[in-house]
Structures are given as structure tokens and as C-alpha cells.
Short mmCIF file of C-alpha atoms and ligand atoms in Angstrom, two decimals:
data_model
loop_
_atom_site.label_atom_id
_atom_site.label_comp_id
_atom_site.label_asym_id
_atom_site.label_seq_id
_atom_site.Cartn_x
_atom_site.Cartn_y
_atom_site.Cartn_z
CA MET Y 17 -59.46 -117.81 -25.85
CA GLU Y 18 -61.00 -118.16 -29.86
CA PHE Y 19 -64.06 -120.08 -29.16
CA PHE Y 20 -65.68 -121.23 -33.08
CA VAL Y 21 -69.00 -123.92 -33.44
CA ASP Y 22 -67.86 -126.56 -35.58
CA ILE Y 23 -71.27 -127.25 -37.33
CA ALA Y 24 -73.00 -128.26 -40.77
CA GLU Y 25 -75.66 -125.54 -40.79
CA ILE Y 26 -76.16 -121.90 -39.91
CA GLU Y 27 -78.92 -122.60 -37.07
CA ASP Y 28 -76.26 -124.44 -34.96
CA VAL Y 29 -74.45 -121.87 -34.82
CA LYS Y 30 -77.49 -118.65 -34.03
CA ALA Y 31 -78.31 -121.49 -31.52
CA VAL Y 32 -74.52 -121.34 -29.78
CA GLU Y 33 -74.50 -117.57 -30.31
CA GLU Y 34 -77.59 -116.56 -28.57
CA TYR Y 35 -76.57 -117.59 -25.58
CA PHE Y 36 -72.39 -117.37 -25.80
CA PRO Y 37 -69.54 -115.58 -27.35
CA ILE Y 38 -67.78 -116.75 -30.26
CA ASP Y 39 -65.70 -116.09 -33.63
CA GLY Y 40 -67.67 -118.01 -35.97
CA PHE Y 41 -67.78 -121.15 -37.33
CA THR Y 42 -65.66 -123.93 -38.90
CA THR Y 43 -66.68 -127.13 -41.10
CA ASN Y 44 -64.59 -130.08 -42.66
CA PRO Y 45 -66.13 -132.32 -45.52
CA ASN Y 46 -66.70 -135.07 -43.63
CA ILE Y 47 -69.09 -132.57 -41.66
CA LEU Y 48 -70.92 -130.85 -44.98
CA THR Y 49 -72.11 -133.92 -45.93
CA LYS Y 50 -74.02 -135.08 -42.80
CA THR Y 51 -76.46 -131.81 -43.06
CA GLU Y 52 -79.79 -132.55 -45.70
CA LYS Y 53 -79.09 -129.08 -47.51
CA THR Y 54 -77.28 -128.94 -50.46
CA LEU Y 55 -73.62 -127.66 -50.50
CA SER Y 56 -74.85 -124.39 -52.62
CA GLN Y 57 -78.10 -123.46 -49.56
CA ASN Y 58 -74.87 -123.98 -46.94
CA PHE Y 59 -72.60 -121.25 -48.31
CA SER Y 60 -75.02 -119.37 -49.39
CA GLU Y 61 -76.27 -119.13 -46.18
CA TYR Y 62 -72.54 -119.01 -44.40
CA LYS Y 63 -71.54 -116.29 -46.85
CA GLU Y 64 -75.06 -113.94 -45.17
CA TYR Y 65 -74.12 -114.63 -41.98
CA ILE Y 66 -70.69 -113.97 -41.88
CA GLU Y 67 -70.99 -110.83 -43.83
CA LYS Y 68 -73.53 -109.73 -41.09
CA THR Y 69 -71.62 -110.81 -38.79
CA GLY Y 70 -67.91 -110.42 -38.91
CA TYR Y 71 -67.79 -113.82 -37.87
CA LYS Y 72 -64.79 -116.17 -39.65
CA LEU Y 73 -65.70 -118.70 -41.89
CA PHE Y 74 -63.36 -121.83 -41.61
CA VAL Y 75 -63.87 -123.98 -44.54
CA GLN Y 76 -61.63 -127.33 -45.89
CA VAL Y 77 -59.93 -127.58 -50.18
CA THR Y 78 -61.28 -131.12 -51.26
CA ALA Y 79 -58.43 -131.03 -54.06
CA ASP Y 80 -55.10 -133.30 -54.16
CA ARG Y 81 -52.78 -131.39 -55.89
CA ALA Y 82 -51.64 -127.82 -54.41
CA GLU Y 83 -52.02 -126.26 -57.52
CA ASP Y 84 -55.22 -127.69 -57.44
CA MET Y 85 -56.29 -126.10 -53.57
CA LEU Y 86 -54.87 -123.21 -54.79
CA ALA Y 87 -57.03 -122.58 -57.01
CA GLN Y 88 -60.29 -123.95 -55.00
CA ALA Y 89 -58.78 -121.64 -51.96
CA LEU Y 90 -59.22 -118.68 -54.42
CA LYS Y 91 -62.90 -119.35 -55.59
CA LEU Y 92 -64.14 -119.87 -52.42
CA ARG Y 93 -62.05 -116.45 -51.24
CA GLU Y 94 -63.89 -114.83 -53.80
CA TYR Y 95 -67.25 -116.09 -52.79
CA PHE Y 96 -66.81 -115.23 -48.89
CA GLY Y 97 -64.64 -112.48 -48.60
CA GLU Y 98 -61.43 -111.29 -46.10
CA ASN Y 99 -63.40 -113.26 -43.39
CA LEU Y 100 -62.94 -116.96 -44.71
CA VAL Y 101 -59.87 -119.32 -43.25
CA VAL Y 102 -58.83 -121.52 -45.87
CA LYS Y 103 -58.38 -125.25 -44.70
CA LEU Y 104 -55.58 -126.53 -46.51
CA PRO Y 105 -54.31 -130.15 -44.81
CA ALA Y 106 -51.34 -131.12 -43.43
CA VAL Y 107 -49.94 -133.87 -46.14
CA LYS Y 108 -47.02 -132.63 -49.20
CA GLU Y 109 -49.19 -131.01 -51.58
CA GLY Y 110 -51.54 -129.61 -48.72
CA TYR Y 111 -48.19 -127.54 -47.16
CA LYS Y 112 -46.73 -126.82 -50.69
CA ALA Y 113 -50.65 -125.21 -51.36
CA LEU Y 114 -49.95 -123.37 -48.42
CA LYS Y 115 -47.53 -121.37 -49.29
CA LEU Y 116 -49.21 -120.85 -53.18
CA CYS Y 117 -51.66 -119.09 -50.74
CA LYS Y 118 -49.42 -117.17 -48.61
CA LYS Y 119 -47.79 -115.55 -51.88
CA GLU Y 120 -51.89 -114.54 -52.31
CA GLY Y 121 -51.59 -113.52 -49.22
CA LEU Y 122 -54.79 -115.46 -47.90
CA PRO Y 123 -55.27 -116.09 -44.55
CA VAL Y 124 -54.84 -120.40 -44.22
CA CYS Y 125 -55.20 -122.93 -41.03
CA VAL Y 126 -53.87 -125.97 -41.71
CA THR Y 127 -55.46 -128.83 -40.57
CA VAL Y 128 -56.16 -132.88 -40.07
CA VAL Y 129 -52.64 -131.62 -37.86
CA HIS Y 130 -51.00 -134.75 -35.22
CA SER Y 131 -47.44 -134.07 -34.89
CA LEU Y 132 -45.41 -131.22 -33.28
CA ASN Y 133 -43.05 -131.17 -36.44
CA GLN Y 134 -46.08 -130.93 -39.01
CA ALA Y 135 -47.38 -127.91 -37.05
CA LEU Y 136 -43.77 -126.46 -36.68
CA LEU Y 137 -43.39 -126.40 -40.63
CA ALA Y 138 -46.57 -125.06 -41.30
CA ALA Y 139 -45.85 -122.39 -38.61
CA LYS Y 140 -42.48 -121.36 -40.06
CA ALA Y 141 -44.21 -120.92 -43.93
CA GLY Y 142 -46.64 -118.82 -42.30
CA ALA Y 143 -49.89 -120.39 -41.46
CA ASP Y 144 -52.48 -118.42 -39.26
CA TYR Y 145 -53.82 -120.79 -38.06
CA ILE Y 146 -52.69 -124.53 -37.46
CA ALA Y 147 -55.23 -127.12 -36.14
CA PRO Y 148 -54.20 -129.97 -34.28
CA TYR Y 149 -56.42 -133.16 -33.59
CA VAL Y 150 -56.89 -133.49 -29.59
CA SER Y 151 -58.45 -137.06 -29.73
CA HIS Y 152 -57.23 -138.23 -31.96
CA ILE Y 153 -53.62 -137.69 -31.18
CA ASP Y 154 -55.03 -139.17 -28.26
CA ASN Y 155 -56.05 -142.34 -29.87
CA ILE Y 156 -52.70 -143.09 -31.43
CA GLY Y 157 -50.86 -143.56 -27.82
CA ALA Y 158 -49.73 -139.42 -27.97
CA ASP Y 159 -50.59 -136.86 -25.35
CA GLY Y 160 -53.56 -134.23 -27.33
CA ILE Y 161 -52.51 -131.93 -24.87
CA ARG Y 162 -48.99 -132.23 -24.64
CA CYS Y 163 -48.95 -131.27 -28.66
CA VAL Y 164 -50.84 -128.32 -28.34
CA ALA Y 165 -48.49 -126.92 -25.29
CA GLU Y 166 -45.72 -128.13 -27.12
CA MET Y 167 -46.76 -126.47 -30.23
CA VAL Y 168 -47.97 -123.05 -28.18
CA GLU Y 169 -44.20 -123.41 -27.27
CA ALA Y 170 -42.09 -123.66 -29.79
CA PHE Y 171 -44.44 -121.01 -31.27
CA LYS Y 172 -43.18 -118.49 -29.45
CA GLU Y 173 -39.83 -119.18 -28.75
CA TYR Y 174 -39.22 -118.95 -32.49
CA GLY Y 175 -42.11 -115.91 -33.21
CA TYR Y 176 -44.07 -117.72 -35.51
CA GLY Y 177 -47.50 -116.36 -35.33
CA SER Y 178 -49.06 -119.00 -36.08
CA LYS Y 179 -52.02 -119.30 -33.72
CA VAL Y 180 -52.85 -122.62 -32.58
CA LEU Y 181 -56.86 -123.62 -33.23
CA GLY Y 182 -57.38 -127.35 -30.98
CA ALA Y 183 -60.14 -130.14 -32.50
CA SER Y 184 -61.35 -133.18 -32.16
CA PHE Y 185 -62.52 -133.25 -28.14
CA ARG Y 186 -64.19 -135.76 -26.36
CA THR Y 187 -64.05 -134.74 -22.22
CA ALA Y 188 -64.83 -130.49 -21.15
CA GLU Y 189 -62.01 -130.64 -19.21
CA GLN Y 190 -59.52 -131.20 -22.64
CA ILE Y 191 -60.64 -127.51 -23.29
CA GLU Y 192 -59.43 -126.16 -19.26
CA ARG Y 193 -56.07 -127.85 -19.89
CA LEU Y 194 -56.22 -126.71 -23.57
CA ALA Y 195 -56.30 -123.19 -21.95
CA GLY Y 196 -54.58 -123.48 -19.32
CA VAL Y 197 -50.96 -124.12 -21.76
CA GLY Y 198 -52.07 -121.10 -23.50
CA CYS Y 199 -54.07 -122.40 -26.76
CA HIS Y 200 -55.41 -119.69 -29.16
CA ALA Y 201 -58.64 -120.73 -30.46
CA VAL Y 202 -60.66 -123.88 -29.95
CA THR Y 203 -63.78 -125.35 -32.25
CA ILE Y 204 -66.00 -127.02 -30.89
CA THR Y 205 -69.26 -128.29 -31.52
CA PRO Y 206 -72.45 -126.45 -30.01
CA GLN Y 207 -73.54 -129.31 -28.29
CA PHE Y 208 -70.08 -129.01 -25.74
CA PHE Y 209 -70.62 -125.27 -25.47
CA ASP Y 210 -73.36 -126.81 -23.19
CA MET Y 211 -71.04 -128.71 -21.78
CA LEU Y 212 -68.50 -126.59 -21.01
CA ILE Y 213 -70.87 -124.73 -18.46
CA ALA Y 214 -72.37 -127.70 -17.20
CA HIS Y 215 -71.84 -128.27 -13.40
CA PRO Y 216 -73.75 -130.21 -10.54
CA SER Y 217 -72.44 -127.83 -7.97
CA THR Y 218 -74.17 -124.89 -9.84
CA ASN Y 219 -77.28 -126.73 -9.97
CA GLU Y 220 -77.77 -127.80 -6.80
CA SER Y 221 -76.97 -123.89 -5.65
CA MET Y 222 -79.69 -123.07 -7.81
CA TYR Y 223 -81.90 -125.09 -6.23
CA MET Y 224 -80.94 -124.10 -3.25
CA PHE Y 225 -81.92 -120.63 -4.35
CA ASN Y 226 -84.76 -121.37 -5.80
CA LYS Y 227 -86.28 -122.94 -2.63
CA SER Y 228 -85.37 -121.17 0.40
CA TRP Y 229 -86.68 -118.30 -1.51
CA LYS Y 230 -90.02 -120.15 -2.71
CA GLU Y 231 -90.53 -120.83 1.07
CA LYS Y 232 -89.94 -117.54 2.38
CA PHE Y 233 -91.38 -115.53 -0.53
CA GLY Y 234 -93.75 -117.37 -2.69
CA ASP Y 235 -94.07 -115.60 -6.15
CA LEU Y 236 -92.83 -113.28 -4.94
CA GLN Y 237 -89.51 -111.56 -7.33
CA VAL Y 238 -86.26 -110.06 -6.47
CA THR Y 239 -87.87 -106.42 -8.38
CA ASP Y 240 -91.31 -107.04 -6.28
CA PHE Y 241 -90.26 -104.51 -2.93
O1 LIG T 313 -62.53 -129.87 -35.67
C1 LIG T 313 -62.16 -131.88 -36.12
C2 LIG T 313 -63.49 -132.76 -35.74
O2 LIG T 313 -64.53 -132.34 -36.92
C3 LIG T 313 -62.99 -133.71 -35.53
O3 LIG T 313 -63.73 -134.40 -34.83
O4 LIG T 313 -64.94 -135.87 -33.75
O5 LIG T 313 -63.43 -136.51 -35.47
O6 LIG T 313 -63.04 -136.32 -33.48
P1 LIG T 313 -63.44 -136.47 -34.79
#
């Protein structure tokens, strides 16, 4: 499974990648408003970092019309290079932009996806990634995990090459359940990585290891033999 960090500032990616294996990072227009840095500063830091690491970077267009989305996509591609995946929204103009971007050979993620139908049309048009908003789907009375499972199955059935990139989570269990249905990728906040590995039984076992060791050996380390 690919793991991406959903962030605004590059420091947050660095803090995660120091501990965990990641494949890159994702942004969206909302996330980019939640930083004191200017857009140019963030973007130049992203660029420098993806060039150094080879990570994928997902940036969403802000235009409303397909032709303008394409123009933005091309400008972003020119700036960030091959590691950029352009995010297009699953609205009508976004589908038109998807066809235009694929003609230009750009990697594309169709985002804010809330249904299998939206995903199917994006996959058929050649989207590289499709990003369903899992918790938002739950919030509207549907089942986010089931929706992802249906996408994974349908893409296999029809031979579509798109990867499902799960986004919008509230619980660590959602990630396990997505892995269980073969979801290809997820994007999560930096804090979520810590949630994924947190387990009270692990802490309890560690407490016991440390306690019995200290009782017997004090400050001795395992390498002091
Ligand atoms: O990547 C999607 C994410 O930013 C949406 O988050 O908090 O609205 O579920 P949220």
C-alpha cells in the first residue's frame, strides 16, 4: 500500500519520514490555507524536496473551467516536473480536464470522489489515482469502506489501471479495513501515522520488559556482555 502525508508544510513531511516509510505527500486548496508560509515559499520547498527524494507530490487545480484547469496543470508540471500528480475535482469540468490532461501525458488524480459512478468514469478516462473521501461518504449515510472495495473490484473487473487513494479518515481502523479490501494507497495527516502504530498492549509489554530488566540488571544494556 502506498502511504502519503496530507500536509501543508514540508517540515511535517520530514517529521513523518524520519520514522515511517512514505511515498510522497498530498495537498489540497483547504490545506494550503492553513499555513503562515506563502504559496511560493511552500511550493519552492516542495520542489526542492521532491527533487531530492523522488517523492510524488499531489497538487490540486483551483480553476473552474477545463481549459483553465489544463493550463494550471501544465504550469504546475513545468514547475514541479515528473513527480507531480495533478489533482482534478470530480465535477463535470474536471472530467473534461482529465481527458485534456491525459492527452498531454500528465499523471492525474481525480479527487473529492464520493461514489462508485464518479470513480468508474474517472478510471475509464485513464485517471492514475482516484481519491474517495472515505469519512465524507460515511457522513452522507453511505459506507466509505464498501465504496472503496467496490472501486477496487470494479477496476479489476474492467481492467482499469487506476489506483484507489483513500482520503479523509477519522479512525485507525478505517485504514486496516481499506488494506483488507485491497485499497492501493492512502493519504493521512502526520498525527495519523502515530495513531496507526499506537497499541496499549504493545505499551504494556514494553513496560514489563523494562521493569523486569531494570530489576535484575539496573542500568546494564543488552550490549554490555
Ligand atoms: O485529503 C482529504 C482530506 O484533506 C479531507 O479531510 O478532514 O475533510 O476529512 P477531511
